[in-house]
Amino acid sequence: MDAAGRRVPFDAQQVDAPLSRSAVFLTVTIGPTPEQLKTALEVVAGIDDLVKSVGFRDLGANLSCIVGIGSGAWDRLGRSDRPAELHPFAAIAGPKHTAPSTPGDLLFHIRAERPDFCFEFERLLFEQLGDSVEVVDEVNGFRYFDARDLLGFVDGTANPTGRGMADATLIGDEDEAFAGGSYVVVQKYLHDLGTWNAMTTEQQEAVIGRRKADDLELDDTEPQRAHKTLATITDDDGNEFDILRDNMPFGSPAAGEYGTYFIGYTRRLWVIERMLQRMFLGDPPGFHDRILDVSSAVTGATFFVPSLQLLEGIADGLTTS
């Protein structure tokens, strides 16, 4: 194919774009004025054009971006309808650990095989947004060896594949006005690697529920359930409700900061909410996820990811009066 016939491989809002080597997770709030809201929404409405403008420089970089809209921002759109499950992230206060709820009107999940493409996209994004938004959180993630987290375990093994991807992540006829969209939950976790690395490999494997070297599942030690069990939600017949995780490590050795950015896409928001309740409150109650003893959640936010068609019209009808 010649240069004139080439095209950027992924549209904006394409949840099933491949997992990447680099990512930026950007959460912002929109300023209080109607002018700031209109500017921010006009920028996100044109996000696909920005993806193509930057991504065309190297099609092999596989640049993509997904925009999520928070519950508070949705309330400002002046629409009479809303996604059925969209609401603010509900903080969870467990006996020992807490999942906080933090602000967020817009989420930008920027992915590419090259970190310079993430950087350039974000630079141009802020050039367009101007003073319409305020940054709440920015995390630069990276692929760590063979898709491992900084705890040394493979992350995302249970992700859906093939036809199961759409069923797990995209809203269907159950909420027809928002079909093709998705929900996404994000949390930033900071790890205590000193405590973790002082544990034996066998102790670590019991916490995660998988072997460290080859990622094979291990049986739980009842009544304490492993992370992989608490993070798996099933129906009454034992069928799993999959979600798509695109978690990434981040950190700064110089600052002593090591973490995992959790990001989960789902057709059914309640699935991730139940997963987090099991982790923080325990199942059975009192037996919380032992990964939380070394991993502290410091952010928590929920967003609706509109289909590209819906996103492109998101600013229609807005006025600054």
XYZ file of C-alpha atoms in Angstrom:
321
model
C 0.000 0.000 0.000
C 1.433 3.412 -0.955
C 1.647 6.361 1.397
C -1.570 7.896 0.091
C -3.524 4.749 0.930
C -2.232 4.289 4.448
C -4.394 5.078 7.452
C -4.041 5.229 11.212
C -5.016 1.719 12.368
C -7.164 2.642 15.374
C -10.007 5.084 15.815
C -10.428 6.946 19.066
C -12.673 5.179 21.581
C -11.559 1.751 20.349
C -11.482 -0.165 23.621
C -10.084 -3.281 21.966
C -6.987 -1.518 20.563
C -3.945 -3.655 21.428
C -2.253 -3.327 24.790
C 0.774 -1.109 24.317
C 4.331 -0.622 25.554
C 3.640 2.927 26.746
C 0.622 4.780 28.074
C -0.468 8.003 29.717
C -3.377 7.963 32.141
C -4.635 11.524 32.480
C -7.498 12.609 34.739
C -8.743 16.204 34.698
C -11.597 18.290 36.010
C -13.394 20.843 33.834
C -13.523 24.453 34.982
C -16.789 25.830 36.381
C -17.757 28.216 33.591
C -19.924 27.385 30.571
C -17.082 28.566 28.339
C -14.648 26.091 29.916
C -17.147 23.256 29.574
C -17.767 24.055 25.916
C -14.052 24.251 25.127
C -13.283 20.949 26.847
C -16.148 19.135 25.132
C -15.279 20.528 21.711
C -11.745 19.197 22.175
C -12.902 15.696 23.128
C -15.423 15.732 20.263
C -12.479 16.133 17.889
C -10.189 13.622 19.592
C -10.226 11.227 16.638
C -8.753 13.921 14.365
C -5.933 14.474 16.857
C -5.233 10.736 16.993
C -4.932 10.642 13.208
C -2.787 13.779 13.008
C -0.210 12.428 15.449
C -0.551 8.737 14.645
C 0.093 9.149 10.923
C 3.744 10.019 11.612
C 4.452 6.337 12.313
C 1.610 3.898 11.789
C 3.611 1.222 13.585
C 3.394 3.246 16.796
C -0.293 2.209 17.054
C -1.355 5.432 18.763
C -4.835 5.357 20.270
C -6.826 7.353 22.797
C -9.946 6.632 24.806
C -11.910 9.420 26.487
C -14.086 8.759 29.519
C -16.668 11.177 30.931
C -17.345 11.317 34.659
C -20.757 11.484 36.297
C -20.413 15.123 37.336
C -19.410 16.210 33.842
C -22.299 14.260 32.355
C -24.682 16.153 34.623
C -23.457 19.405 33.015
C -24.282 18.322 29.459
C -27.927 19.301 29.773
C -29.082 15.935 28.446
C -32.225 14.204 29.653
C -30.656 10.763 29.288
C -27.619 9.185 30.912
C -25.863 5.801 30.870
C -27.764 3.448 33.162
C -24.901 2.629 35.536
C -22.955 5.903 35.484
C -22.352 7.311 38.954
C -19.356 8.557 40.940
C -16.845 6.038 42.233
C -18.057 4.870 45.644
C -15.315 4.868 48.278
C -14.880 1.590 50.153
C -13.772 1.628 53.792
C -12.662 -1.833 54.802
C -11.515 -2.960 58.256
C -7.872 -2.362 57.309
C -7.729 -0.736 53.871
C -9.626 1.974 52.004
C -10.389 2.558 48.335
C -10.749 6.359 48.106
C -12.929 8.249 45.663
C -11.126 11.108 43.890
C -12.298 13.788 41.425
C -12.405 13.318 37.665
C -14.526 14.822 34.887
C -12.515 13.468 31.956
C -10.152 10.539 31.552
C -7.713 10.333 28.658
C -6.177 6.882 28.203
C -3.411 7.429 25.653
C -1.631 4.330 24.309
C 1.235 3.792 21.870
C 4.204 1.565 21.201
C 6.434 4.649 21.457
C 6.486 6.977 24.489
C 7.244 9.992 22.292
C 3.874 9.525 20.577
C 2.089 9.578 23.953
C 4.051 12.710 24.832
C 3.298 14.499 21.570
C -0.385 13.621 21.711
C -0.668 14.890 25.279
C 1.244 18.072 24.434
C -1.119 18.932 21.595
C -4.123 17.917 23.698
C -3.237 20.472 26.386
C -2.554 23.072 23.717
C -6.192 22.688 22.659
C -7.662 22.392 26.152
C -5.905 25.517 27.424
C -7.242 26.666 30.784
C -10.531 24.782 30.431
C -9.305 21.927 32.639
C -7.216 21.284 35.739
C -5.045 18.187 36.064
C -5.995 15.848 38.905
C -3.615 13.007 38.114
C -1.114 12.094 35.401
C 0.640 8.724 35.267
C 3.123 7.547 32.640
C 2.959 3.767 32.382
C 5.318 1.337 30.708
C 5.423 -2.316 29.731
C 7.623 -4.164 32.229
C 9.411 -7.172 30.741
C 6.863 -9.860 29.760
C 3.769 -7.878 30.848
C 4.595 -8.122 34.556
C 3.780 -5.678 37.314
C 6.405 -4.358 39.697
C 5.500 -7.130 42.128
C 6.974 -9.531 39.569
C 3.769 -11.267 38.417
C 2.162 -11.334 34.977
C -0.778 -8.899 34.896
C -3.881 -9.249 32.710
C -3.804 -13.008 32.156
C -7.593 -13.335 32.398
C -8.405 -10.663 29.794
C -11.094 -11.630 27.275
C -10.066 -12.372 23.703
C -11.731 -12.668 20.319
C -15.520 -12.417 20.330
C -15.528 -12.345 24.119
C -13.909 -8.899 24.086
C -16.978 -7.046 22.838
C -19.362 -8.980 25.084
C -17.273 -8.124 28.143
C -16.638 -4.466 27.397
C -19.335 -2.940 25.170
C -22.822 -1.968 26.287
C -25.530 -3.650 24.230
C -29.296 -3.625 23.878
C -29.727 -3.417 27.651
C -29.042 0.351 27.354
C -29.729 0.969 23.668
C -29.099 4.727 23.632
C -25.540 4.093 24.800
C -24.812 0.848 22.972
C -21.205 0.556 21.876
C -19.998 2.480 24.893
C -18.255 1.129 27.969
C -17.574 1.883 31.608
C -14.061 2.291 32.951
C -12.743 2.363 36.510
C -9.264 3.647 37.364
C -7.211 3.404 40.541
C -3.586 4.260 41.247
C -1.879 1.821 43.630
C 1.452 2.445 45.354
C 3.504 -0.595 46.377
C 5.623 -1.207 49.465
C 8.308 -3.186 47.655
C 10.453 -3.501 50.772
C 7.776 -5.500 52.575
C 6.860 -7.435 49.436
C 10.421 -8.426 48.595
C 10.989 -9.598 52.165
C 8.364 -12.301 51.586
C 9.296 -15.687 50.173
C 8.233 -16.570 46.652
C 5.780 -19.105 48.080
C 4.195 -16.434 50.291
C 3.889 -14.069 47.344
C 2.333 -16.779 45.201
C -0.257 -17.499 47.889
C -1.261 -13.817 47.889
C -1.592 -13.612 44.104
C -2.890 -17.132 43.490
C -0.479 -17.868 40.646
C 3.019 -19.212 40.253
C 5.497 -16.424 39.755
C 7.658 -18.047 37.110
C 5.063 -19.442 34.695
C 1.768 -17.764 35.756
C -0.119 -21.022 36.387
C -3.051 -20.809 38.792
C -2.767 -22.151 42.335
C -5.478 -23.334 44.704
C -6.552 -20.985 47.476
C -5.731 -21.628 51.106
C -9.204 -21.456 52.676
C -10.704 -19.395 54.150
C -8.199 -16.844 52.836
C -8.740 -16.373 49.122
C -6.072 -15.202 46.722
C -6.176 -12.001 44.708
C -7.039 -13.842 41.479
C -10.084 -15.404 43.176
C -11.369 -12.237 44.845
C -11.005 -10.370 41.553
C -13.091 -12.940 39.668
C -16.872 -12.444 39.596
C -19.163 -15.289 38.496
C -22.877 -15.869 38.082
C -24.870 -18.545 39.902
C -23.753 -21.143 37.353
C -20.072 -20.350 37.792
C -19.677 -18.439 34.514
C -17.186 -15.582 34.774
C -18.002 -11.940 34.013
C -14.866 -10.796 32.211
C -13.452 -7.276 32.233
C -10.613 -5.852 30.154
C -7.620 -4.760 32.229
C -4.943 -2.558 30.707
C -2.961 -2.094 33.910
C 0.550 -0.683 33.688
C 3.477 -0.257 36.064
C 4.806 3.205 36.796
C 7.353 4.603 39.181
C 10.483 6.518 40.041
C 13.306 4.641 41.779
C 14.916 7.962 42.731
C 11.726 9.026 44.511
C 11.106 5.573 45.955
C 7.753 5.392 44.156
C 6.583 2.097 42.666
C 3.073 1.408 41.552
C 0.452 -0.154 39.340
C -2.211 1.851 37.533
C -5.383 -0.225 37.464
C -7.727 0.466 34.563
C -10.667 -1.824 33.886
C -13.143 -1.589 31.005
C -16.501 -3.300 31.363
C -19.994 -3.560 29.945
C -21.303 -4.014 33.477
C -19.979 -1.492 35.996
C -21.322 -3.508 38.905
C -18.842 -6.300 38.117
C -15.799 -4.128 38.923
C -17.580 -2.622 41.923
C -18.264 -6.072 43.347
C -14.680 -7.104 42.677
C -13.378 -4.139 44.685
C -15.826 -4.790 47.517
C -14.564 -8.370 47.760
C -10.970 -7.153 47.801
C -11.367 -4.427 50.416
C -14.129 -5.860 52.634
C -13.171 -9.511 52.301
C -14.979 -12.604 51.101
C -15.702 -14.074 53.535
C -15.892 -10.779 55.492
C -12.698 -10.013 57.345
C -10.456 -11.838 54.892
C -9.443 -8.940 52.664
C -7.199 -9.265 49.638
C -3.666 -9.627 51.044
C -2.230 -7.718 48.099
C -3.624 -4.627 49.826
C -1.156 -5.121 52.670
C 1.566 -3.977 50.266
C -0.484 -2.011 47.698
C -2.339 1.158 48.727
C -5.022 2.720 46.547
C -4.554 6.497 46.373
C -7.082 7.381 43.652
C -10.413 6.029 42.444
C -12.715 7.287 39.684
C -15.401 5.975 37.326
C -16.152 7.126 33.778
C -18.443 6.356 30.864
C -16.687 5.809 27.532
C -19.040 6.914 24.724
C -18.901 5.366 21.291
C -16.990 7.524 18.816
C -20.234 8.576 17.138
C -21.711 9.740 20.441
C -18.479 11.457 21.473
C -18.262 13.418 18.228
C -21.653 14.988 18.985
C -21.071 15.497 22.703
C -20.768 19.301 22.420
C -23.836 19.748 20.231
C -26.404 22.089 21.733
C -24.091 23.544 24.365
C -24.091 27.298 24.754
C -21.955 29.696 26.768
C -24.922 31.772 27.916
